[in-house]
């Protein structure tokens, strides 16, 4: 119940502040981590941009010859992103994913951090299902422990590298490629992020 309320408040933020949020994030430089991801998947492969926000990375992937499916649970962001990338954006949540062996890569940049920890296991299962064998998922979280609501009313799960490695270990089809922290400037100061790359193993 609390989870549902927190998620609604999170989406309320993205829906009501969509234009401002796009302005804040559309030009963020994520090139280093994005190139790391692209080097792990086939050139021109199919990417799911999960929680695409402004569409910044979908647009980059499309402009570089990749096939892209973009998804976001905020209807306002999905609409703005769709205009930005010139392609429909699916307005649904990561809890509603139902793809099967469709993607070479799943790019979940700062999006799964809004998923309640109680739902992470199920969402990770859907992500694994959606990946082709050898497919790669990238996810980023704020580094820390527990769950919290920030000053903008958004829900966050925070993870340490140990907790994330443990979560992935619980999914037999996934193996960790790389988990590392990174400190980056964001609005009011520096923040530590947890970057996670995992691969769907061939059975
Ligand atoms: C911090 S923003 C990151 C946006 C974008 N990936 C980026 O890196 O700029 C989080 C995004 O996740 C989306 N989101 C939040 N909850 C979601 C959910 N349950 N399913 C799918 N997307 C969700 C938000 O609407 C928002 O676009």
GROMACS .gro file of C-alpha atoms and ligand atoms in nm:
model
  230
    1UNK     CA    1   0.000   0.000   0.000
    2UNK     CA    2   0.275   0.241   0.101
    3UNK     CA    3   0.465   0.124  -0.208
    4UNK     CA    4   0.170   0.207  -0.435
    5UNK     CA    5   0.131   0.554  -0.280
    6UNK     CA    6   0.506   0.623  -0.310
    7UNK     CA    7   0.507   0.517  -0.672
    8UNK     CA    8   0.206   0.734  -0.752
    9UNK     CA    9   0.376   1.033  -0.587
   10UNK     CA   10   0.693   0.961  -0.784
   11UNK     CA   11   0.500   0.957  -1.111
   12UNK     CA   12   0.308   1.269  -1.004
   13UNK     CA   13   0.645   1.447  -0.982
   14UNK     CA   14   0.750   1.337  -1.332
   15UNK     CA   15   0.406   1.414  -1.477
   16UNK     CA   16   0.370   1.761  -1.327
   17UNK     CA   17   0.736   1.864  -1.369
   18UNK     CA   18   0.795   1.691  -1.704
   19UNK     CA   19   0.911   1.996  -1.901
   20UNK     CA   20   1.144   2.112  -1.627
   21UNK     CA   21   1.278   1.760  -1.582
   22UNK     CA   22   1.350   1.727  -1.953
   23UNK     CA   23   1.534   2.061  -1.949
   24UNK     CA   24   1.741   1.939  -1.653
   25UNK     CA   25   1.843   1.606  -1.802
   26UNK     CA   26   1.826   1.611  -2.181
   27UNK     CA   27   2.184   1.735  -2.218
   28UNK     CA   28   2.343   1.536  -1.936
   29UNK     CA   29   2.668   1.378  -2.050
   30UNK     CA   30   2.639   1.004  -1.992
   31UNK     CA   31   2.866   0.919  -2.285
   32UNK     CA   32   3.126   0.720  -2.089
   33UNK     CA   33   2.880   0.476  -1.937
   34UNK     CA   34   2.668   0.464  -2.256
   35UNK     CA   35   2.974   0.371  -2.463
   36UNK     CA   36   3.065   0.104  -2.209
   37UNK     CA   37   2.713  -0.042  -2.258
   38UNK     CA   38   2.725  -0.019  -2.639
   39UNK     CA   39   3.059  -0.200  -2.644
   40UNK     CA   40   2.887  -0.498  -2.478
   41UNK     CA   41   2.603  -0.540  -2.730
   42UNK     CA   42   2.596  -0.607  -3.107
   43UNK     CA   43   2.621  -0.303  -3.333
   44UNK     CA   44   2.271  -0.210  -3.454
   45UNK     CA   45   2.110  -0.438  -3.192
   46UNK     CA   46   1.771  -0.389  -3.027
   47UNK     CA   47   1.777  -0.178  -2.709
   48UNK     CA   48   1.501  -0.131  -2.452
   49UNK     CA   49   1.533   0.216  -2.296
   50UNK     CA   50   1.351   0.146  -1.971
   51UNK     CA   51   1.232   0.463  -1.798
   52UNK     CA   52   1.358   0.673  -2.088
   53UNK     CA   53   1.278   1.014  -1.934
   54UNK     CA   54   1.355   1.288  -2.187
   55UNK     CA   55   1.450   1.035  -2.456
   56UNK     CA   56   1.813   1.158  -2.452
   57UNK     CA   57   1.963   0.809  -2.479
   58UNK     CA   58   1.695   0.664  -2.710
   59UNK     CA   59   1.771   0.944  -2.952
   60UNK     CA   60   2.144   0.873  -2.932
   61UNK     CA   61   2.089   0.500  -2.990
   62UNK     CA   62   1.857   0.566  -3.287
   63UNK     CA   63   2.102   0.816  -3.439
   64UNK     CA   64   2.375   0.554  -3.414
   65UNK     CA   65   2.184   0.282  -3.597
   66UNK     CA   66   2.033   0.084  -3.310
   67UNK     CA   67   1.675  -0.033  -3.297
   68UNK     CA   68   1.503   0.117  -2.992
   69UNK     CA   69   1.196   0.046  -2.783
   70UNK     CA   70   1.143   0.327  -2.534
   71UNK     CA   71   0.920   0.289  -2.229
   72UNK     CA   72   0.826   0.526  -1.948
   73UNK     CA   73   0.553   0.512  -1.683
   74UNK     CA   74   0.507   0.890  -1.684
   75UNK     CA   75   0.254   0.978  -1.954
   76UNK     CA   76   0.387   1.335  -1.973
   77UNK     CA   77   0.749   1.223  -2.019
   78UNK     CA   78   0.647   0.951  -2.265
   79UNK     CA   79   0.476   1.219  -2.477
   80UNK     CA   80   0.771   1.461  -2.465
   81UNK     CA   81   1.022   1.182  -2.533
   82UNK     CA   82   0.814   1.058  -2.825
   83UNK     CA   83   0.824   1.405  -2.983
   84UNK     CA   84   1.200   1.426  -2.918
   85UNK     CA   85   1.288   1.089  -3.073
   86UNK     CA   86   1.025   1.093  -3.350
   87UNK     CA   87   0.891   0.756  -3.247
   88UNK     CA   88   0.617   0.624  -3.017
   89UNK     CA   89   0.716   0.571  -2.654
   90UNK     CA   90   0.529   0.301  -2.464
   91UNK     CA   91   0.359   0.446  -2.158
   92UNK     CA   92   0.389   0.163  -1.909
   93UNK     CA   93   0.584   0.061  -1.605
   94UNK     CA   94   0.871  -0.177  -1.556
   95UNK     CA   95   0.633  -0.386  -1.343
   96UNK     CA   96   0.425  -0.439  -1.659
   97UNK     CA   97   0.703  -0.561  -1.889
   98UNK     CA   98   0.605  -0.874  -2.081
   99UNK     CA   99   0.873  -0.920  -2.348
  100UNK     CA  100   1.037  -1.251  -2.420
  101UNK     CA  101   1.397  -1.275  -2.552
  102UNK     CA  102   1.355  -0.951  -2.748
  103UNK     CA  103   1.646  -0.725  -2.658
  104UNK     CA  104   2.022  -0.732  -2.701
  105UNK     CA  105   2.048  -0.467  -2.433
  106UNK     CA  106   1.831  -0.306  -2.167
  107UNK     CA  107   1.933   0.045  -2.067
  108UNK     CA  108   1.775   0.134  -1.730
  109UNK     CA  109   1.959   0.454  -1.651
  110UNK     CA  110   1.848   0.593  -1.313
  111UNK     CA  111   1.500   0.442  -1.349
  112UNK     CA  112   1.485   0.117  -1.151
  113UNK     CA  113   1.592   0.325  -0.851
  114UNK     CA  114   1.221   0.411  -0.822
  115UNK     CA  115   1.116   0.047  -0.783
  116UNK     CA  116   1.023  -0.069  -0.430
  117UNK     CA  117   1.270  -0.330  -0.307
  118UNK     CA  118   0.980  -0.569  -0.251
  119UNK     CA  119   0.917  -0.562  -0.630
  120UNK     CA  120   1.278  -0.576  -0.751
  121UNK     CA  121   1.288  -0.952  -0.767
  122UNK     CA  122   0.984  -0.970  -0.994
  123UNK     CA  123   1.106  -0.681  -1.212
  124UNK     CA  124   1.451  -0.841  -1.246
  125UNK     CA  125   1.276  -1.159  -1.357
  126UNK     CA  126   1.085  -0.967  -1.627
  127UNK     CA  127   1.407  -0.798  -1.739
  128UNK     CA  128   1.583  -1.133  -1.765
  129UNK     CA  129   1.290  -1.270  -1.967
  130UNK     CA  130   1.305  -0.970  -2.200
  131UNK     CA  131   1.676  -1.017  -2.277
  132UNK     CA  132   1.805  -1.240  -2.553
  133UNK     CA  133   2.067  -1.495  -2.445
  134UNK     CA  134   2.391  -1.303  -2.391
  135UNK     CA  135   2.189  -0.981  -2.362
  136UNK     CA  136   2.314  -0.707  -2.130
  137UNK     CA  137   2.125  -0.501  -1.877
  138UNK     CA  138   2.258  -0.172  -1.742
  139UNK     CA  139   2.099  -0.029  -1.427
  140UNK     CA  140   2.200   0.260  -1.204
  141UNK     CA  141   2.102   0.335  -0.847
  142UNK     CA  142   2.191   0.584  -0.578
  143UNK     CA  143   2.449   0.427  -0.351
  144UNK     CA  144   2.322   0.346  -0.002
  145UNK     CA  145   2.090   0.130   0.202
  146UNK     CA  146   1.716   0.116   0.257
  147UNK     CA  147   1.433   0.311   0.094
  148UNK     CA  148   1.351   0.681   0.119
  149UNK     CA  149   1.158   0.970  -0.035
  150UNK     CA  150   1.361   1.268  -0.157
  151UNK     CA  151   1.288   1.640  -0.120
  152UNK     CA  152   1.092   1.628  -0.447
  153UNK     CA  153   0.859   1.354  -0.322
  154UNK     CA  154   1.019   1.076  -0.529
  155UNK     CA  155   1.060   0.727  -0.386
  156UNK     CA  156   1.412   0.575  -0.402
  157UNK     CA  157   1.552   0.233  -0.328
  158UNK     CA  158   1.925   0.267  -0.250
  159UNK     CA  159   2.171  -0.018  -0.302
  160UNK     CA  160   2.524  -0.103  -0.200
  161UNK     CA  161   2.743  -0.309  -0.431
  162UNK     CA  162   2.714  -0.607  -0.195
  163UNK     CA  163   2.332  -0.594  -0.187
  164UNK     CA  164   2.311  -0.559  -0.564
  165UNK     CA  165   2.552  -0.846  -0.625
  166UNK     CA  166   2.337  -1.056  -0.391
  167UNK     CA  167   2.017  -0.961  -0.578
  168UNK     CA  168   2.168  -1.062  -0.912
  169UNK     CA  169   2.301  -1.386  -0.764
  170UNK     CA  170   1.941  -1.478  -0.683
  171UNK     CA  171   1.868  -1.481  -1.058
  172UNK     CA  172   2.033  -1.791  -1.197
  173UNK     CA  173   2.011  -1.667  -1.557
  174UNK     CA  174   2.204  -1.347  -1.480
  175UNK     CA  175   2.572  -1.298  -1.413
  176UNK     CA  176   2.744  -0.981  -1.301
  177UNK     CA  177   2.964  -0.821  -1.566
  178UNK     CA  178   3.063  -0.515  -1.365
  179UNK     CA  179   2.940  -0.329  -1.055
  180UNK     CA  180   3.110  -0.003  -0.966
  181UNK     CA  181   3.045   0.326  -0.793
  182UNK     CA  182   3.091   0.671  -0.939
  183UNK     CA  183   3.065   1.016  -0.783
  184UNK     CA  184   2.899   1.282  -1.000
  185UNK     CA  185   2.774   1.638  -0.952
  186UNK     CA  186   2.393   1.667  -0.935
  187UNK     CA  187   2.191   1.977  -0.847
  188UNK     CA  188   2.281   2.033  -0.482
  189UNK     CA  189   2.620   1.860  -0.466
  190UNK     CA  190   2.798   1.535  -0.545
  191UNK     CA  191   2.612   1.203  -0.542
  192UNK     CA  192   2.747   0.851  -0.541
  193UNK     CA  193   2.592   0.620  -0.799
  194UNK     CA  194   2.603   0.245  -0.828
  195UNK     CA  195   2.646   0.128  -1.188
  196UNK     CA  196   2.552  -0.231  -1.264
  197UNK     CA  197   2.609  -0.437  -1.579
  198UNK     CA  198   2.475  -0.793  -1.592
  199UNK     CA  199   2.452  -1.052  -1.867
  200UNK     CA  200   2.188  -1.316  -1.942
  201UNK     CA  201   2.372  -1.644  -1.955
  202UNK     CA  202   2.313  -1.899  -2.231
  203UNK     CA  203   2.151  -2.208  -2.083
  204LIG     C1  204   1.557   0.974  -1.273
  204LIG     S1  205   1.456   0.960  -1.417
  204LIG     C2  206   1.573   0.898  -1.537
  204LIG     C3  207   1.527   0.922  -1.679
  204LIG     C4  208   1.628   0.880  -1.787
  204LIG     N1  209   1.651   0.739  -1.791
  204LIG     C5  210   1.758   0.954  -1.770
  204LIG     O1  211   1.862   0.890  -1.744
  204LIG     O2  212   1.759   1.078  -1.786
  204LIG     C6  213   1.354   0.821  -1.381
  204LIG     C7  214   1.258   0.783  -1.492
  204LIG     O3  215   1.192   0.661  -1.457
  204LIG     C8  216   1.054   0.674  -1.487
  204LIG     N2  217   0.980   0.583  -1.399
  204LIG     C9  218   0.952   0.599  -1.267
  204LIG     N3  219   0.884   0.492  -1.222
  204LIG    C10  220   0.871   0.407  -1.327
  204LIG    C11  221   0.810   0.279  -1.344
  204LIG     N4  222   0.748   0.216  -1.243
  204LIG     N5  223   0.817   0.220  -1.466
  204LIG    C12  224   0.879   0.283  -1.570
  204LIG     N6  225   0.936   0.405  -1.560
  204LIG    C13  226   0.932   0.465  -1.441
  204LIG    C14  227   1.023   0.819  -1.465
  204LIG     O4  228   0.905   0.859  -1.527
  204LIG    C15  229   1.150   0.884  -1.519
  204LIG     O5  230   1.141   0.905  -1.657
   0.00000   0.00000   0.00000
